[in-house]
mmCIF file of C-alpha atoms in Angstrom:
data_model
loop_
_atom_site.group_PDB
_atom_site.id
_atom_site.type_symbol
_atom_site.label_atom_id
_atom_site.label_comp_id
_atom_site.label_asym_id
_atom_site.label_seq_id
_atom_site.Cartn_x
_atom_site.Cartn_y
_atom_site.Cartn_z
ATOM 1 C CA MET A 290 -49.746 -50.586 29.113
ATOM 2 C CA ALA A 291 -48.390 -47.110 28.587
ATOM 3 C CA GLY A 292 -50.800 -44.246 29.049
ATOM 4 C CA ALA A 293 -52.110 -42.381 26.020
ATOM 5 C CA THR A 294 -50.248 -39.218 24.975
ATOM 6 C CA VAL A 295 -52.110 -36.045 25.887
ATOM 7 C CA THR A 296 -51.554 -33.112 23.520
ATOM 8 C CA THR A 297 -52.449 -29.600 24.661
ATOM 9 C CA ARG A 298 -54.166 -27.780 21.807
ATOM 10 C CA LEU A 299 -54.511 -24.059 21.252
ATOM 11 C CA SER A 300 -58.173 -24.322 22.198
ATOM 12 C CA ASP A 301 -57.082 -25.712 25.571
ATOM 13 C CA ALA A 302 -54.461 -23.025 26.173
ATOM 14 C CA VAL A 303 -56.305 -19.905 24.999
ATOM 15 C CA VAL A 304 -58.679 -18.368 27.508
ATOM 16 C CA PRO A 305 -60.457 -15.804 25.276
ATOM 17 C CA GLU A 306 -60.821 -12.994 27.835
ATOM 18 C CA VAL A 307 -57.244 -13.326 29.091
ATOM 19 C CA PHE A 308 -55.767 -13.703 25.613
ATOM 20 C CA ASN A 309 -57.686 -10.717 24.249
ATOM 21 C CA ASN A 310 -56.535 -8.469 27.104
ATOM 22 C CA TYR A 311 -52.951 -9.578 26.597
ATOM 23 C CA MET A 312 -53.149 -9.034 22.834
ATOM 24 C CA SER A 313 -54.707 -5.571 23.252
ATOM 25 C CA VAL A 314 -52.047 -4.423 25.725
ATOM 26 C CA GLU A 315 -49.255 -5.737 23.494
ATOM 27 C CA THR A 316 -50.812 -4.025 20.479
ATOM 28 C CA VAL A 317 -50.929 -0.603 22.133
ATOM 29 C CA GLN A 318 -47.400 -0.984 23.473
ATOM 30 C CA THR A 319 -46.004 -1.538 19.985
ATOM 31 C CA MET A 320 -48.133 0.904 17.941
ATOM 32 C CA ALA A 321 -45.686 3.511 16.634
ATOM 33 C CA PHE A 322 -48.243 6.285 16.246
ATOM 34 C CA TYR A 323 -49.656 5.720 19.711
ATOM 35 C CA ASN A 324 -46.279 5.735 21.409
ATOM 36 C CA THR A 325 -45.109 8.876 19.608
ATOM 37 C CA GLY A 326 -48.154 10.781 20.865
ATOM 38 C CA VAL A 327 -49.982 11.168 17.544
ATOM 39 C CA LEU A 328 -52.929 9.126 18.824
ATOM 40 C CA ARG A 329 -54.817 10.181 21.935
ATOM 41 C CA ALA A 330 -56.969 7.742 23.859
ATOM 42 C CA ASP A 331 -60.407 9.350 23.617
ATOM 43 C CA PRO A 332 -63.011 8.254 26.196
ATOM 44 C CA GLN A 333 -65.826 9.877 24.205
ATOM 45 C CA LEU A 334 -64.954 7.762 21.165
ATOM 46 C CA SER A 335 -64.915 4.693 23.420
ATOM 47 C CA GLN A 336 -68.360 5.556 24.721
ATOM 48 C CA ASN A 337 -69.676 6.003 21.187
ATOM 49 C CA LEU A 338 -68.183 2.678 20.092
ATOM 50 C CA ALA A 339 -70.022 0.953 22.902
ATOM 51 C CA GLY A 340 -73.303 2.151 21.380
ATOM 52 C CA GLY A 341 -74.736 1.599 17.920
ATOM 53 C CA GLY A 342 -74.309 3.151 14.497
ATOM 54 C CA LEU A 343 -71.585 3.197 11.865
ATOM 55 C CA THR A 344 -70.793 6.894 12.379
ATOM 56 C CA PHE A 345 -71.108 9.139 15.395
ATOM 57 C CA LYS A 346 -70.885 12.846 16.080
ATOM 58 C CA VAL A 347 -67.927 14.496 17.790
ATOM 59 C CA PRO A 348 -69.119 18.008 18.738
ATOM 60 C CA PHE A 349 -66.558 20.750 19.284
ATOM 61 C CA TRP A 350 -66.409 24.369 20.402
ATOM 62 C CA LYS A 351 -64.974 26.931 18.028
ATOM 63 C CA ASP A 352 -62.483 29.509 19.248
ATOM 64 C CA LEU A 353 -63.516 33.068 20.124
ATOM 65 C CA ASP A 354 -63.685 35.385 17.119
ATOM 66 C CA ASP A 355 -60.814 37.831 16.637
ATOM 67 C CA ASP A 356 -63.125 40.839 16.354
ATOM 68 C CA GLU A 357 -61.544 44.028 17.635
ATOM 69 C CA SER A 358 -62.307 44.721 21.275
ATOM 70 C CA ASP A 359 -64.738 47.512 22.212
ATOM 71 C CA THR A 360 -63.635 50.869 23.542
ATOM 72 C CA GLY A 361 -65.194 52.020 26.807
ATOM 73 C CA SER A 362 -67.110 55.261 27.314
ATOM 74 C CA ASP A 363 -69.048 57.185 29.982
ATOM 75 C CA ASP A 364 -72.281 57.158 27.956
ATOM 76 C CA PRO A 365 -74.910 55.255 29.993
ATOM 77 C CA ASP A 366 -77.066 54.799 26.877
ATOM 78 C CA SER A 367 -74.331 53.174 24.805
ATOM 79 C CA HIS A 368 -74.214 49.425 25.334
ATOM 80 C CA ALA A 369 -71.585 46.962 24.205
ATOM 81 C CA ILE A 370 -72.865 43.937 22.295
ATOM 82 C CA PRO A 371 -71.421 40.609 23.484
ATOM 83 C CA GLY A 372 -70.238 37.991 21.062
ATOM 84 C CA LYS A 373 -71.066 34.319 21.243
ATOM 85 C CA LEU A 374 -69.189 31.059 21.200
ATOM 86 C CA GLY A 375 -69.765 28.999 18.080
ATOM 87 C CA SER A 376 -69.811 25.210 17.823
ATOM 88 C CA GLY A 377 -69.551 22.568 15.147
ATOM 89 C CA THR A 378 -69.844 18.850 14.587
ATOM 90 C CA ASP A 379 -67.119 16.422 13.618
ATOM 91 C CA ILE A 380 -68.011 12.879 12.508
ATOM 92 C CA ALA A 381 -66.003 9.734 13.266
ATOM 93 C CA ARG A 382 -66.327 6.260 11.725
ATOM 94 C CA ARG A 383 -66.667 2.900 13.445
ATOM 95 C CA GLN A 384 -64.294 0.300 12.038
ATOM 96 C CA PHE A 385 -64.367 -3.467 12.347
ATOM 97 C CA ARG A 386 -61.515 -5.658 11.162
ATOM 98 C CA THR A 387 -60.868 -9.401 11.400
ATOM 99 C CA LYS A 388 -57.910 -11.695 10.788
ATOM 100 C CA GLY A 389 -57.457 -15.425 11.192
ATOM 101 C CA TRP A 390 -54.553 -17.854 10.897
ATOM 102 C CA SER A 391 -54.727 -21.602 10.316
ATOM 103 C CA THR A 392 -52.305 -24.464 10.720
ATOM 104 C CA ALA A 393 -52.593 -28.163 10.081
ATOM 105 C CA ASN A 394 -52.240 -30.327 13.170
ATOM 106 C CA LEU A 395 -49.928 -32.602 11.209
ATOM 107 C CA THR A 396 -47.494 -29.687 10.737
ATOM 108 C CA GLN A 397 -46.582 -29.783 14.419
ATOM 109 C CA GLU A 398 -45.842 -33.503 14.247
ATOM 110 C CA LEU A 399 -43.595 -33.151 11.183
ATOM 111 C CA ALA A 400 -41.846 -29.894 12.162
ATOM 112 C CA GLY A 401 -41.290 -30.750 15.798
ATOM 113 C CA SER A 402 -42.617 -27.382 16.973
ATOM 114 C CA ASP A 403 -46.027 -25.788 17.230
ATOM 115 C CA PRO A 404 -46.647 -23.081 14.573
ATOM 116 C CA MET A 405 -49.863 -22.012 16.290
ATOM 117 C CA LYS A 406 -47.953 -21.016 19.407
ATOM 118 C CA ARG A 407 -45.837 -18.745 17.224
ATOM 119 C CA ILE A 408 -48.956 -17.325 15.551
ATOM 120 C CA SER A 409 -50.655 -16.589 18.866
ATOM 121 C CA SER A 410 -47.527 -14.868 20.200
ATOM 122 C CA ARG A 411 -47.382 -12.478 17.236
ATOM 123 C CA THR A 412 -50.998 -11.327 16.993
ATOM 124 C CA GLY A 413 -50.369 -8.171 19.051
ATOM 125 C CA ALA A 414 -47.518 -7.101 16.779
ATOM 126 C CA TYR A 415 -49.642 -7.837 13.702
ATOM 127 C CA TRP A 416 -52.481 -5.607 14.903
ATOM 128 C CA ALA A 417 -50.033 -2.866 15.914
ATOM 129 C CA ARG A 418 -48.756 -2.736 12.320
ATOM 130 C CA GLN A 419 -52.324 -2.799 11.038
ATOM 131 C CA PHE A 420 -53.322 0.202 13.155
ATOM 132 C CA ASP A 421 -50.225 2.109 12.040
ATOM 133 C CA ASP A 422 -51.171 1.370 8.416
ATOM 134 C CA ILE A 423 -54.697 2.604 9.099
ATOM 135 C CA CYS A 424 -53.272 5.827 10.573
ATOM 136 C CA ILE A 425 -51.207 6.361 7.420
ATOM 137 C CA ALA A 426 -54.190 5.582 5.168
ATOM 138 C CA THR A 427 -56.270 8.057 7.182
ATOM 139 C CA ALA A 428 -53.583 10.740 6.835
ATOM 140 C CA ARG A 429 -53.426 10.160 3.074
ATOM 141 C CA GLY A 430 -57.183 10.627 2.840
ATOM 142 C CA VAL A 431 -57.000 13.826 4.880
ATOM 143 C CA PHE A 432 -54.286 15.266 2.648
ATOM 144 C CA ALA A 433 -56.072 14.169 -0.528
ATOM 145 C CA SER A 434 -59.198 15.943 0.707
ATOM 146 C CA ASN A 435 -57.108 18.989 1.591
ATOM 147 C CA VAL A 436 -55.787 19.252 -1.967
ATOM 148 C CA THR A 437 -59.298 18.824 -3.385
ATOM 149 C CA ASN A 438 -61.213 21.090 -1.018
ATOM 150 C CA ASN A 439 -58.761 23.473 0.670
ATOM 151 C CA ALA A 440 -56.279 24.369 -2.068
ATOM 152 C CA GLY A 441 -53.658 22.086 -0.503
ATOM 153 C CA ASP A 442 -52.869 24.455 2.355
ATOM 154 C CA MET A 443 -51.520 21.509 4.393
ATOM 155 C CA VAL A 444 -49.258 20.192 1.626
ATOM 156 C CA LEU A 445 -45.901 21.174 0.129
ATOM 157 C CA ASP A 446 -45.187 19.264 -3.098
ATOM 158 C CA VAL A 447 -41.792 19.967 -4.678
ATOM 159 C CA SER A 448 -41.574 16.630 -6.502
ATOM 160 C CA THR A 449 -41.704 16.032 -10.256
ATOM 161 C CA ASP A 450 -41.663 13.043 -12.604
ATOM 162 C CA ALA A 451 -39.151 14.627 -14.964
ATOM 163 C CA VAL A 452 -36.347 12.710 -16.662
ATOM 164 C CA GLY A 453 -32.955 12.942 -14.987
ATOM 165 C CA ALA A 454 -31.644 13.302 -11.475
ATOM 166 C CA PRO A 455 -33.696 15.424 -9.064
ATOM 167 C CA ALA A 456 -32.536 18.972 -8.409
ATOM 168 C CA ALA A 457 -31.652 20.002 -4.873
ATOM 169 C CA GLY A 458 -34.962 21.820 -4.479
ATOM 170 C CA GLU A 459 -36.873 18.629 -5.281
ATOM 171 C CA LEU A 460 -35.298 16.727 -2.397
ATOM 172 C CA PHE A 461 -35.776 16.813 1.360
ATOM 173 C CA ASN A 462 -33.809 19.814 2.636
ATOM 174 C CA ALA A 463 -33.987 22.412 5.370
ATOM 175 C CA THR A 464 -35.810 24.936 3.179
ATOM 176 C CA ASN A 465 -38.545 22.507 2.183
ATOM 177 C CA PHE A 466 -38.768 21.326 5.782
ATOM 178 C CA GLN A 467 -39.330 24.862 7.065
ATOM 179 C CA ASN A 468 -41.809 25.668 4.299
ATOM 180 C CA THR A 469 -43.827 22.602 5.265
ATOM 181 C CA LEU A 470 -43.873 23.721 8.882
ATOM 182 C CA GLN A 471 -44.961 27.161 7.696
ATOM 183 C CA THR A 472 -48.249 25.721 6.440
ATOM 184 C CA MET A 473 -49.181 25.860 10.150
ATOM 185 C CA GLY A 474 -48.243 29.539 10.410
ATOM 186 C CA ASP A 475 -47.490 30.668 13.953
ATOM 187 C CA ALA A 476 -48.703 27.278 15.232
ATOM 188 C CA LYS A 477 -45.825 25.479 13.500
ATOM 189 C CA GLU A 478 -44.220 24.397 16.775
ATOM 190 C CA GLN A 479 -47.158 22.043 17.313
ATOM 191 C CA LEU A 480 -45.706 19.745 14.645
ATOM 192 C CA SER A 481 -43.380 17.582 16.701
ATOM 193 C CA LEU A 482 -43.072 14.292 14.771
ATOM 194 C CA VAL A 483 -41.789 13.689 11.232
ATOM 195 C CA VAL A 484 -42.521 10.294 9.660
ATOM 196 C CA MET A 485 -40.321 9.530 6.656
ATOM 197 C CA HIS A 486 -39.326 6.723 4.327
ATOM 198 C CA SER A 487 -35.939 5.108 4.918
ATOM 199 C CA VAL A 488 -34.670 6.521 1.584
ATOM 200 C CA VAL A 489 -35.325 10.064 2.812
ATOM 201 C CA HIS A 490 -33.843 9.202 6.203
ATOM 202 C CA THR A 491 -30.677 7.894 4.533
ATOM 203 C CA ARG A 492 -30.300 11.187 2.701
ATOM 204 C CA LEU A 493 -30.387 13.036 6.021
ATOM 205 C CA ALA A 494 -27.946 10.583 7.591
ATOM 206 C CA LEU A 495 -25.459 10.866 4.723
ATOM 207 C CA ASN A 496 -25.534 14.631 5.086
ATOM 208 C CA ASP A 497 -25.022 14.309 8.848
ATOM 209 C CA LEU A 498 -28.281 16.174 9.543
ATOM 210 C CA ILE A 499 -29.657 13.881 12.249
ATOM 211 C CA THR A 500 -29.057 14.523 15.946
ATOM 212 C CA PHE A 501 -30.139 12.411 18.897
ATOM 213 C CA ARG A 502 -32.065 13.268 22.038
ATOM 214 C CA PRO A 503 -33.076 11.129 25.017
ATOM 215 C CA ASP A 504 -36.703 10.457 25.858
ATOM 216 C CA SER A 505 -38.315 12.031 28.913
ATOM 217 C CA GLU A 506 -36.803 9.350 31.129
ATOM 218 C CA GLY A 507 -33.379 9.484 29.494
ATOM 219 C CA LYS A 508 -33.519 5.775 28.615
ATOM 220 C CA VAL A 509 -34.029 5.810 24.835
ATOM 221 C CA TRP A 510 -32.370 8.113 22.311
ATOM 222 C CA HIS A 511 -34.433 9.290 19.346
ATOM 223 C CA GLY A 512 -33.237 10.729 16.056
ATOM 224 C CA THR A 513 -34.258 14.347 15.491
ATOM 225 C CA PHE A 514 -34.015 16.918 12.715
ATOM 226 C CA GLU A 515 -34.163 20.590 13.658
ATOM 227 C CA GLY A 516 -35.695 19.628 16.982
ATOM 228 C CA LYS A 517 -38.423 17.391 15.536
ATOM 229 C CA ARG A 518 -38.497 13.697 16.363
ATOM 230 C CA ILE A 519 -38.007 11.354 13.407
ATOM 231 C CA LEU A 520 -39.894 8.103 12.859
ATOM 232 C CA VAL A 521 -38.618 5.963 9.976
ATOM 233 C CA SER A 522 -41.060 3.620 8.251
ATOM 234 C CA ASP A 523 -41.154 2.114 4.786
ATOM 235 C CA ARG A 524 -44.912 1.826 5.279
ATOM 236 C CA VAL A 525 -45.324 5.510 4.385
ATOM 237 C CA THR A 526 -46.357 6.385 0.848
ATOM 238 C CA LYS A 527 -43.953 5.914 -2.047
ATOM 239 C CA VAL A 528 -45.432 6.728 -5.461
ATOM 240 C CA VAL A 529 -43.512 5.215 -8.385
ATOM 241 C CA GLY A 530 -43.819 7.374 -11.498
ATOM 242 C CA THR A 531 -42.546 6.917 -15.023
ATOM 243 C CA ASN A 532 -39.161 8.469 -14.294
ATOM 244 C CA ARG A 533 -38.961 9.129 -10.558
ATOM 245 C CA ILE A 534 -40.271 8.132 -7.182
ATOM 246 C CA ARG A 535 -42.219 10.555 -5.011
ATOM 247 C CA TYR A 536 -41.787 10.129 -1.259
ATOM 248 C CA HIS A 537 -44.375 11.346 1.246
ATOM 249 C CA THR A 538 -43.076 12.711 4.547
ATOM 250 C CA TYR A 539 -45.726 13.261 7.211
ATOM 251 C CA PHE A 540 -45.660 15.872 9.974
ATOM 252 C CA PHE A 541 -47.845 15.368 13.056
ATOM 253 C CA GLY A 542 -48.546 17.226 16.249
ATOM 254 C CA ALA A 543 -49.448 15.631 19.559
ATOM 255 C CA ASN A 544 -52.983 14.232 19.763
ATOM 256 C CA ALA A 545 -53.661 14.831 16.069
ATOM 257 C CA MET A 546 -55.958 11.805 16.018
ATOM 258 C CA GLY A 547 -58.318 10.208 18.481
ATOM 259 C CA TRP A 548 -58.095 6.511 19.278
ATOM 260 C CA ALA A 549 -60.533 4.129 20.897
ATOM 261 C CA GLU A 550 -61.057 0.386 20.932
ATOM 262 C CA SER A 551 -64.146 -1.481 22.092
ATOM 263 C CA PRO A 552 -63.905 -5.277 21.974
ATOM 264 C CA PRO A 553 -66.698 -6.925 19.963
ATOM 265 C CA ALA A 554 -68.921 -9.551 21.536
ATOM 266 C CA LYS A 555 -66.458 -12.323 20.615
ATOM 267 C CA PRO A 556 -63.002 -10.832 19.983
ATOM 268 C CA ILE A 557 -61.187 -14.191 19.983
ATOM 269 C CA ALA A 558 -62.286 -17.560 18.637
ATOM 270 C CA VAL A 559 -60.569 -20.892 18.040
ATOM 271 C CA GLU A 560 -62.048 -23.025 15.283
ATOM 272 C CA GLU A 561 -61.225 -26.694 14.826
ATOM 273 C CA ASP A 562 -62.021 -28.593 11.647
ATOM 274 C CA GLU A 563 -61.277 -32.204 12.518
ATOM 275 C CA SER A 564 -62.181 -33.649 9.100
ATOM 276 C CA ALA A 565 -59.827 -31.327 7.202
ATOM 277 C CA GLY A 566 -56.464 -32.653 6.108
ATOM 278 C CA ASP A 567 -58.092 -36.034 5.551
ATOM 279 C CA GLY A 568 -58.840 -36.271 9.231
ATOM 280 C CA ALA A 569 -55.534 -34.870 10.539
ATOM 281 C CA GLY A 570 -57.340 -31.655 11.475
ATOM 282 C CA ILE A 571 -56.939 -27.918 10.952
ATOM 283 C CA GLU A 572 -56.918 -25.349 13.753
ATOM 284 C CA THR A 573 -57.705 -21.648 13.155
ATOM 285 C CA LEU A 574 -57.277 -18.680 15.463
ATOM 286 C CA TRP A 575 -59.651 -15.790 14.700
ATOM 287 C CA THR A 576 -59.104 -12.252 16.016
ATOM 288 C CA ARG A 577 -61.558 -9.370 15.683
ATOM 289 C CA LYS A 578 -61.061 -5.658 16.361
ATOM 290 C CA GLN A 579 -63.632 -2.879 16.738
ATOM 291 C CA PHE A 580 -62.127 0.599 16.968
ATOM 292 C CA ALA A 581 -62.081 4.201 15.805
ATOM 293 C CA ILE A 582 -59.110 6.223 14.567
ATOM 294 C CA HIS A 583 -60.189 9.759 13.855
ATOM 295 C CA PRO A 584 -58.295 12.910 12.812
ATOM 296 C CA TYR A 585 -59.761 15.745 14.855
ATOM 297 C CA GLY A 586 -61.370 18.441 12.762
ATOM 298 C CA ILE A 587 -61.777 16.274 9.652
ATOM 299 C CA LYS A 588 -65.288 14.913 9.209
ATOM 300 C CA TRP A 589 -65.829 11.431 7.814
ATOM 301 C CA THR A 590 -68.391 11.755 4.981
ATOM 302 C CA ASP A 591 -68.966 8.079 4.143
ATOM 303 C CA ALA A 592 -69.275 9.161 0.499
ATOM 304 C CA SER A 593 -67.479 6.166 -1.024
ATOM 305 C CA VAL A 594 -67.593 2.946 0.991
ATOM 306 C CA GLY A 595 -68.492 -0.320 -0.692
ATOM 307 C CA GLY A 596 -69.020 -2.531 2.358
ATOM 308 C CA ASP A 597 -70.140 -2.096 5.922
ATOM 309 C CA PHE A 598 -66.725 -0.801 6.992
ATOM 310 C CA PRO A 599 -64.070 1.147 5.058
ATOM 311 C CA SER A 600 -60.947 -0.523 3.704
ATOM 312 C CA ASN A 601 -57.540 1.172 3.726
ATOM 313 C CA ALA A 602 -58.047 2.080 0.063
ATOM 314 C CA GLU A 603 -61.323 3.803 0.965
ATOM 315 C CA LEU A 604 -59.685 5.609 3.902
ATOM 316 C CA ARG A 605 -57.238 7.092 1.370
ATOM 317 C CA LEU A 606 -60.029 8.622 -0.761
ATOM 318 C CA ALA A 607 -60.466 12.401 -0.701
ATOM 319 C CA ALA A 608 -64.236 12.003 -1.062
ATOM 320 C CA ASN A 609 -64.533 10.412 2.390
ATOM 321 C CA TRP A 610 -63.074 13.359 4.352
ATOM 322 C CA LEU A 611 -63.943 17.030 4.774
ATOM 323 C CA ARG A 612 -62.348 19.612 7.056
ATOM 324 C CA VAL A 613 -64.771 21.118 9.556
ATOM 325 C CA TYR A 614 -62.425 23.044 11.863
ATOM 326 C CA PRO A 615 -62.507 26.667 10.683
ATOM 327 C CA GLU A 616 -58.731 27.256 10.601
ATOM 328 C CA ARG A 617 -55.971 25.268 8.940
ATOM 329 C CA LYS A 618 -53.652 25.739 11.926
ATOM 330 C CA GLN A 619 -56.138 23.847 14.124
ATOM 331 C CA ILE A 620 -55.204 20.649 12.262
ATOM 332 C CA PRO A 621 -51.698 19.612 13.469
ATOM 333 C CA MET A 622 -50.796 17.688 10.332
ATOM 334 C CA ALA A 623 -48.749 18.519 7.232
ATOM 335 C CA LEU A 624 -47.354 16.681 4.208
ATOM 336 C CA MET A 625 -44.157 17.178 2.217
ATOM 337 C CA ILE A 626 -43.686 15.364 -1.098
ATOM 338 C CA THR A 627 -40.149 15.118 -2.487
ATOM 339 C CA ASN A 628 -38.125 12.995 -4.886
ATOM 340 C CA GLY A 629 -35.911 11.747 -2.091
#
């Protein structure tokens, strides 16, 4: 009598601790914003995540005031008055996201391959895209707050929704690029990365405005414009109006946002429902992420959150962010809005 066939299931193959570590490493390796230096691994955020609470304080020191220096004298009764170093408090938000994928056991038998193996191999890439989307949603909220509360001193908007083809001044060009950098004043060189939609990138390419530079190891060549590295992503904002489309182009400096991840108590779970599919069975892989992505100098207000944790739509709301750093140039972020 032939022996019974033994089928290895996902629940047999997945060791939660090992799989979670693998998925986390793969996620970080493929996160665009992390690998371009926008996100900085922040041990203080990690420590806060390990504790309790939905929000936590991120204290900071202010810079020294630019008061004019004192002039010396030989008067023993005249005393200089020292200044003091000010401080402030930033606030970051804990986030918790989950995602699961299911497949019917019968699917493997009929397709001749295991869809769950494919699902489990792509979870890292999925979460990498999710974190990049969360970074973009966070940036949109920061810029929306900036327009509402700070007269839009981080934003250059040359777009319109007028009928007809856009004028040259309403498109991405060198002048608009430099004027966006100028929102940082003499700190403009801090803005090192430009994230643009592929439509805007194509405009630069057609005008032969893109040059290429190797990375620090000389192994990978990156597109640049006027010395700034270019990242192309159709995940950036595209606002469709009545007559035209407005494209958002983001400018970031190194370490503009803090990043931390703290695995929840059960980051990975495999669920089996043997009675589903009329007894053929359904297998589900659940993944859970606890993390913080925080733009330094922009306080999370928690003013408009419907659930326990903010959605991407809520991250984009101006009401949930407020600048606490005293100077605009301390926030290495800028936004340009064009019609292409």
